[in-house]
Coordinates of C-alpha atoms in Angstrom, one line a residue:
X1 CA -12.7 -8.3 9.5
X2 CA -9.3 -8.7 8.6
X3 CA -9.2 -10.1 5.2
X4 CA -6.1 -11.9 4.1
X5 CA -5.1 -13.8 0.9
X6 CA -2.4 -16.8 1.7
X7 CA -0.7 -19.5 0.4
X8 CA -1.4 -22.6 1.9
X9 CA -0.1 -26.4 0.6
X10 CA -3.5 -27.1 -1.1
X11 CA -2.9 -23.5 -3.2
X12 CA -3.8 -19.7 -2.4
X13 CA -7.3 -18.5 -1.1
X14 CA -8.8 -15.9 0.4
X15 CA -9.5 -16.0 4.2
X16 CA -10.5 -13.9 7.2
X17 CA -7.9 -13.8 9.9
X18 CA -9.1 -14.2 13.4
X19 CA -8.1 -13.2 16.7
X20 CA -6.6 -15.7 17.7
X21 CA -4.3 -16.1 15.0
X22 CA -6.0 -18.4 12.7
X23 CA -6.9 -18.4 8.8
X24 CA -10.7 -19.4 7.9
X25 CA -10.8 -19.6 4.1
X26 CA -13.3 -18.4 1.9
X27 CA -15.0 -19.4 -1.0
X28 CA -13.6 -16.9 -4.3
X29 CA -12.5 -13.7 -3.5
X30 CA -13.9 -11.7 -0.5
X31 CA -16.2 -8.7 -2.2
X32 CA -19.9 -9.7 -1.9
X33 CA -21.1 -12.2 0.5
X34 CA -18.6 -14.1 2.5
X35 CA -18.8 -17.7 2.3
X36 CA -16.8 -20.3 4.6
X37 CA -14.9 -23.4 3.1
X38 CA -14.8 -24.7 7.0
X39 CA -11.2 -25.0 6.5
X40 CA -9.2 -23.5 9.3
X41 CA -5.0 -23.1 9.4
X42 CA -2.9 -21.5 12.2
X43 CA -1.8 -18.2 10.6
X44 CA 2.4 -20.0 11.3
X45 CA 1.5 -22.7 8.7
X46 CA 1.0 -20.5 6.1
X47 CA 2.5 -17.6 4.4
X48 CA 1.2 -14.1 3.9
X49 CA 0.4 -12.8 0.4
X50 CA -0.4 -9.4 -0.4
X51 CA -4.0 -9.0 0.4
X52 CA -4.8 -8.1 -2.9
X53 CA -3.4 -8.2 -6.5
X54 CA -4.5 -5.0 -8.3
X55 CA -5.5 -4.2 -11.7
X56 CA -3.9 -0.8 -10.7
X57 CA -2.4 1.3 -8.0
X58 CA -3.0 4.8 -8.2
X59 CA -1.0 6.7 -6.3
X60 CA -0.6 10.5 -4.9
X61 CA 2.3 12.5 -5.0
X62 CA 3.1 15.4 -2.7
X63 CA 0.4 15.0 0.1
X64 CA 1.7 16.0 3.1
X65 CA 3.3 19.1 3.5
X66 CA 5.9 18.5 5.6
X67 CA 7.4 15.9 2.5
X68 CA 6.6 18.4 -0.3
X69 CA 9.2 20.5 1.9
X70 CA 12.1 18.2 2.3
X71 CA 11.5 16.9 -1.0
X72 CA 12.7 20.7 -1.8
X73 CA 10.1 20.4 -5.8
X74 CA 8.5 23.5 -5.0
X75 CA 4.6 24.6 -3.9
X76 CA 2.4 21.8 -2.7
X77 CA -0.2 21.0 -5.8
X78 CA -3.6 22.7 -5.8
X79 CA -5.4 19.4 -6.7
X80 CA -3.7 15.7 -6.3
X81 CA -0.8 14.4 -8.1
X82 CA -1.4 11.3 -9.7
X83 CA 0.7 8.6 -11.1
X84 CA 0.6 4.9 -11.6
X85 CA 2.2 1.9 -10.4
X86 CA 2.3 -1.6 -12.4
X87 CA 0.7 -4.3 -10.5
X88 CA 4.0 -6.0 -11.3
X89 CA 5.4 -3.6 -8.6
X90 CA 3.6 -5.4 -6.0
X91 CA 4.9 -7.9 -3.0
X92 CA 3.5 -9.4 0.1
X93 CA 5.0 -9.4 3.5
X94 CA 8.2 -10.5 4.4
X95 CA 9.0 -10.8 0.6
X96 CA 12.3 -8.8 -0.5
X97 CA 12.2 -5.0 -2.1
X98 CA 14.8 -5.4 -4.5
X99 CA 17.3 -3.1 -5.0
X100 CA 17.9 -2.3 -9.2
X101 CA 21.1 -3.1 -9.6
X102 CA 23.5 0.3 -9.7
X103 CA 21.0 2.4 -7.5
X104 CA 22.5 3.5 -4.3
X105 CA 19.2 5.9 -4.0
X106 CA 16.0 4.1 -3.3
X107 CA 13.8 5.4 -0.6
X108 CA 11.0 4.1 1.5
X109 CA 7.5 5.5 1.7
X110 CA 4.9 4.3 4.5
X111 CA 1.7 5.6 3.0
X112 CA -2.4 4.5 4.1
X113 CA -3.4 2.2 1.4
X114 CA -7.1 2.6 0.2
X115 CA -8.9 -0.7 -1.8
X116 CA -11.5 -0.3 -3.5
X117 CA -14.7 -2.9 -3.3
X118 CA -16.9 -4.6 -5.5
X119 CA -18.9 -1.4 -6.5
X120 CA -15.8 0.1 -8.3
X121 CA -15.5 3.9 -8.5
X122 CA -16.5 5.5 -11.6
X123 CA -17.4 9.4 -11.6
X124 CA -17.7 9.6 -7.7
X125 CA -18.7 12.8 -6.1
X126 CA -16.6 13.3 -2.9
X127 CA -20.0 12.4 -0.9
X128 CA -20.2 9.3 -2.2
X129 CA -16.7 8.0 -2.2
X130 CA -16.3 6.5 0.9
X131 CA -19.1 4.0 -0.4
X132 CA -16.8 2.2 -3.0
X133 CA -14.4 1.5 -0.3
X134 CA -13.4 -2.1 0.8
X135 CA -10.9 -1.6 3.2
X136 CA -7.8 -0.2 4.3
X137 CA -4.3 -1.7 4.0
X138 CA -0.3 -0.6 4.8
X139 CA 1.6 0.5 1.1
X140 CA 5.3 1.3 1.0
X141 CA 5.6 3.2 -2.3
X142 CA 9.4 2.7 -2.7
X143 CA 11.4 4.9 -4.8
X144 CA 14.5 5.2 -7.0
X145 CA 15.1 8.4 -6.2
X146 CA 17.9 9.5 -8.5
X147 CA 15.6 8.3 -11.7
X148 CA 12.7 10.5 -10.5
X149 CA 14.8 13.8 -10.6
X150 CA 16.8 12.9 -13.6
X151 CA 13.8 11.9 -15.7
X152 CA 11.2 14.4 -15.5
X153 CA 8.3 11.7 -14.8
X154 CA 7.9 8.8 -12.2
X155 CA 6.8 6.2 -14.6
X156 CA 10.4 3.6 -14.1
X157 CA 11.1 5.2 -10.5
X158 CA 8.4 3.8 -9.2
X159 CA 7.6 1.1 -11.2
X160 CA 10.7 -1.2 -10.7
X161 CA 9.3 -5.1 -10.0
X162 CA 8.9 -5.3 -5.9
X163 CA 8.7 -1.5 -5.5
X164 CA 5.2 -1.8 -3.7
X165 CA 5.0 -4.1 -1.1
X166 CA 1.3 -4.4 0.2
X167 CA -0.3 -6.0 3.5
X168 CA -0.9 -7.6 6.1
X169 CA -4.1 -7.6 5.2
X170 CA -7.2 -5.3 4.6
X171 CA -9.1 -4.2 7.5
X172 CA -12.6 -3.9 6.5
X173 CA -14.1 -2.2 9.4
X174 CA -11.8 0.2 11.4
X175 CA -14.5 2.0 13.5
X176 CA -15.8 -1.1 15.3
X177 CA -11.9 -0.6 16.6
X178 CA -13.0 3.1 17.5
X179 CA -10.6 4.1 14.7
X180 CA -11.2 6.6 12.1
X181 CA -8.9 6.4 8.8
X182 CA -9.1 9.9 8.3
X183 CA -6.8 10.5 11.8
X184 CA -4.5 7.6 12.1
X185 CA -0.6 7.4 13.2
X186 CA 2.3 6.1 10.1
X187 CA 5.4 5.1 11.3
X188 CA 8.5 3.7 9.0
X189 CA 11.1 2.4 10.6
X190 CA 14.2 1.0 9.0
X191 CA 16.4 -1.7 11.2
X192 CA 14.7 -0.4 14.3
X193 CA 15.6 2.9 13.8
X194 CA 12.4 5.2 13.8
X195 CA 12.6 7.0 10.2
X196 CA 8.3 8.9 9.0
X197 CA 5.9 9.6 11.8
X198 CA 2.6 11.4 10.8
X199 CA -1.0 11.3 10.7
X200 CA -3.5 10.9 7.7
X201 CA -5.2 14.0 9.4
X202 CA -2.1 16.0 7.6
X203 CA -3.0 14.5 4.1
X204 CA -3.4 17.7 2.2
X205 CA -6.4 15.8 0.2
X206 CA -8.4 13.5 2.1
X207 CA -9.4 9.9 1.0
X208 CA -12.9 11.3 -0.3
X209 CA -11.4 13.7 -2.5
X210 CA -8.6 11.4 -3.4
X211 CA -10.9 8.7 -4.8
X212 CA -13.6 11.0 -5.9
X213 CA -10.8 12.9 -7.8
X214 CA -8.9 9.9 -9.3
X215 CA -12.5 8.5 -10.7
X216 CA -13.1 11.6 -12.8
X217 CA -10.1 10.2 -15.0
X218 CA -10.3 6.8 -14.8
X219 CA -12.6 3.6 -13.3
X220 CA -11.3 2.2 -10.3
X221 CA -12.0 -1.5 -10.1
X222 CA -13.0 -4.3 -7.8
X223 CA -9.1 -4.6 -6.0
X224 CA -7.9 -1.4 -7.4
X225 CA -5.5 0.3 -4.3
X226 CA -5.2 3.9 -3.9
X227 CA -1.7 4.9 -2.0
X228 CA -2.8 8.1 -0.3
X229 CA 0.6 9.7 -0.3
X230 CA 4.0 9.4 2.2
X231 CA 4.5 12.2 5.3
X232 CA 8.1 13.6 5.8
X233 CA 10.7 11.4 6.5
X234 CA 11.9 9.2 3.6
X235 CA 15.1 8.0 3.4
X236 CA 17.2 5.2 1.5
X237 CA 17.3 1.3 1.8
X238 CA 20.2 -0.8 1.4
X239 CA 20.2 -4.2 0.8
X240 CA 20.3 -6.4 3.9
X241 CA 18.5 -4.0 6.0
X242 CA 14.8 -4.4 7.4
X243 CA 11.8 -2.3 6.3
X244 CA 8.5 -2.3 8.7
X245 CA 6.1 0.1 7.8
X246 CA 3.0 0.4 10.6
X247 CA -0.3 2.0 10.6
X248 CA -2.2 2.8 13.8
X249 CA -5.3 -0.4 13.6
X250 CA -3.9 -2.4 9.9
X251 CA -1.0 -3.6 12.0
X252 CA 2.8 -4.0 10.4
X253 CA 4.0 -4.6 7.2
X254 CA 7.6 -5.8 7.7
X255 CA 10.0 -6.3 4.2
X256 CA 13.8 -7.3 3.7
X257 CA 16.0 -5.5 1.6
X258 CA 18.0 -7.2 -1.2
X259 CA 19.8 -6.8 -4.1
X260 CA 18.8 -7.6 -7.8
X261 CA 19.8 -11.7 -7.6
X262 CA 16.9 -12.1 -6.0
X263 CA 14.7 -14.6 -7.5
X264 CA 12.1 -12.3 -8.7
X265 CA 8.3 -12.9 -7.3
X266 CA 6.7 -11.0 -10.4
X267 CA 4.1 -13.5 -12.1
X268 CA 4.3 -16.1 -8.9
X269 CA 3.0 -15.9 -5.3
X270 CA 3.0 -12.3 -4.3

């Protein structure tokens, strides 16, 4: 299923996106048993949300080898780099990555977003990981590039309102498309213009590791998303250009660039 959260003229819900474009709501949130309102709205009379709004997005530094080399920070890690993003830093599609204002250094990052379900993650052996999973969705984990090397930690890089656009939804159930999320093709392109390619077969830790690894420090909750690092190709973003980040079976997830008069979305609709 293709779960998506929207925001239609009676509020926002949850609903399950069909294929032929239209948005069945659901009673509460989707983890558990999925119950029907009966309401049904063409997927054009409503807008896009992110699919999820996170007590936390854990995120991996330095996981594909080809980036750990043009990023030029020396040896790839011997076990994953973690850091944290606010769930302040996160936007739906279509809404604007704002630029902070002097930057003239802020990079995309396509990377293979990993929520967690209703079981949570606590203590996980690598065995058992994949069982906490809910589904898989598309994460830009954009960066202010200059602030990362000049502070000596990612913490405001990264955590910049809109600096984590999420969507366009969470696929639930990839293999029934004869996909496997441990081999699937990331592309970012920037105004058309064709800017990361890779697989998640090059991630140097794989998404059982990754989440087994992460719960050894801390729970991962119910809507908790796990950003499974960016391969080799980042680049910078300017404001008025166009973002769309795709992943092979989750579709696109498309984002303007603009600069910091943008009405922010932090605490509204996101």
């Amino acid at each position: 299923m293709r779960i998506v959260r929207f925001a239609s003229p009676s509020g926002m819900s949850f609903g399950v996106l069909d294929g032929d474009g239209q948005v069945a709501q659901i009673e509460g949130h989707p983890f558990g048993t999925i119950s029907f309102t009966g309401q049904r709205f063409a997927q054009a009379d409503v807008r896009l949300l992110s699919p999820i709004l996170p007590s936390k997005v854990v995120c991996v530094g330095k996981n594909y080898a080809e980036h750990v080399q043009e990023m030029n920070t020396g040896e790839a890690p011997e076990e994953p780099l973690l850091f944290l993003k606010p769930s302040t830093t996160v936007i739906g599609p279509g809404d604007a990555i704002r630029i902070p204002p002097g930057s003239t250094n802020v990079h995309h990052e396509v990377e293979l977003a990993v929520v967690i379900g209703a079981r949570g993650a606590r203590q996980v052996p690598p065995e058992q990981a994949l069982a906490g999973v809910f589904g898989y969705t598309i994460g830009n984990d954009v960066t202010e590039r200059d602030m990362q090397r000049n502070d000596g930690q990612w913490t405001r890089a990264k955590g910049f309102d809109s600096f984590c656009p999420l969507g366009p939804w969470i696929e639930t159930d990839l293999p029934a498309q004869g996909l496997d999320p441990a081999d699937l093709e990331v592309t970012c392109s920037v105004d058309g213009e064709l800017r990361q390619q890779g697989r998640t077969s090059q991630l140097l830790f794989g998404i059982p590791t990754l989440i087994s690894h992460i719960s050894q420090v801390m729970t991962l909750l119910p809507g908790d998303v796990v950003l499974t690092g960016t391969p080799a190709g980042v680049g910078p973003i300017r404001p008025g250009q166009r973002v769309e980040c795709t992943i092979e079976g989750l579709g696109t997830l498309g984002n303007t660039v603009a600069g910091a008069d943008v009405t922010s979305t932090a605490g509204g609709p996101r």
